Amino acid sequence: LYTSDRSPIVPEVKGDTSCLGYFGISLDGVTISESPDWIKERLVAAGLRPINNMVDIGNYVMLELGIPLHIFDRDTIKDGKLVIHRLEKNTNVKVLNGETVSLETGDTVISNSKEPMVIAGIIGGEDSGVTENTKNIFIETANWKAAETRRLSTRIGIRTDSSQRYEKSLDSQLLERTILRAASLVIKLCP
């Protein structure tokens, strides 16, 4: 699915990874702002802290349909490439919570053309998320092997809402519905 004036981002899965399914959509011209009260109230009632409209949409849809998703600042995806692959060497990645995580050869990541942007199924890299300056986004929904997600999450000491869901085995048949729901909310709240 594609609704941008620029060339599409086409994810590539290289070899045997922990990826069971992957969908993405690009949307241009969004405005990062505070979410409407109805989303904020529902997130707070579910124990989540509202952040901004894009992050909140991602969390809201995850709670609603059970499938985690990640919203990238599309302009940080260098050369318009997203590659899902296993690391060929040990690598350190700074993640969204500010920690630097040591990954090992064979761990599955999502990289742009230069560096890892997401630790698959667990957490985004520091520069992968939206900021107040974001104008263009790429929304991803994916599914990851449960056992691999659990082992990696335990080894690096990071448990997120996403990793806890992937550890329980999710249904890849819900990926398309999830991404379409997220895109519809972005269009509704950021026409």
PDB file of C-alpha atoms in Angstrom, residues 5 26 37 39-41 43 45 54 59-60 65 77 95 109 119 125 128 146 168 171:
ATOM      1  CA  ASP A   5       4.815  11.136  -3.867  1.00  0.00           C
ATOM      2  CA  SER A  26       4.239   5.426   3.806  1.00  0.00           C
ATOM      3  CA  ASP A  37      -8.621  13.416  24.576  1.00  0.00           C
ATOM      4  CA  ILE A  39      -7.214   8.447  22.706  1.00  0.00           C
ATOM      5  CA  LYS A  40      -5.283   9.823  25.689  1.00  0.00           C
ATOM      6  CA  GLU A  41      -8.004   8.749  28.123  1.00  0.00           C
ATOM      7  CA  LEU A  43      -4.324   4.858  26.822  1.00  0.00           C
ATOM      8  CA  ALA A  45      -6.974   3.679  31.379  1.00  0.00           C
ATOM      9  CA  MET A  54       1.647   9.146  16.087  1.00  0.00           C
ATOM     10  CA  ASN A  59      -0.142   2.109  21.028  1.00  0.00           C
ATOM     11  CA  TYR A  60      -3.912   2.469  20.660  1.00  0.00           C
ATOM     12  CA  LEU A  65      -6.015  -5.440  17.770  1.00  0.00           C
ATOM     13  CA  ILE A  77      15.303   5.521   6.485  1.00  0.00           C
ATOM     14  CA  VAL A  95      17.489   2.342  21.520  1.00  0.00           C
ATOM     15  CA  VAL A 109      17.343  -6.456  13.204  1.00  0.00           C
ATOM     16  CA  ILE A 119      15.746  -4.719  17.279  1.00  0.00           C
ATOM     17  CA  GLY A 125      16.566   2.390  17.691  1.00  0.00           C
ATOM     18  CA  SER A 128      13.860   5.381  14.285  1.00  0.00           C
ATOM     19  CA  ALA A 146       8.131 -16.162  19.675  1.00  0.00           C
ATOM     20  CA  LYS A 168       3.107 -15.412  23.040  1.00  0.00           C
ATOM     21  CA  ASP A 171      -1.347 -14.379  14.144  1.00  0.00           C
TER      22      ASP A 171
END
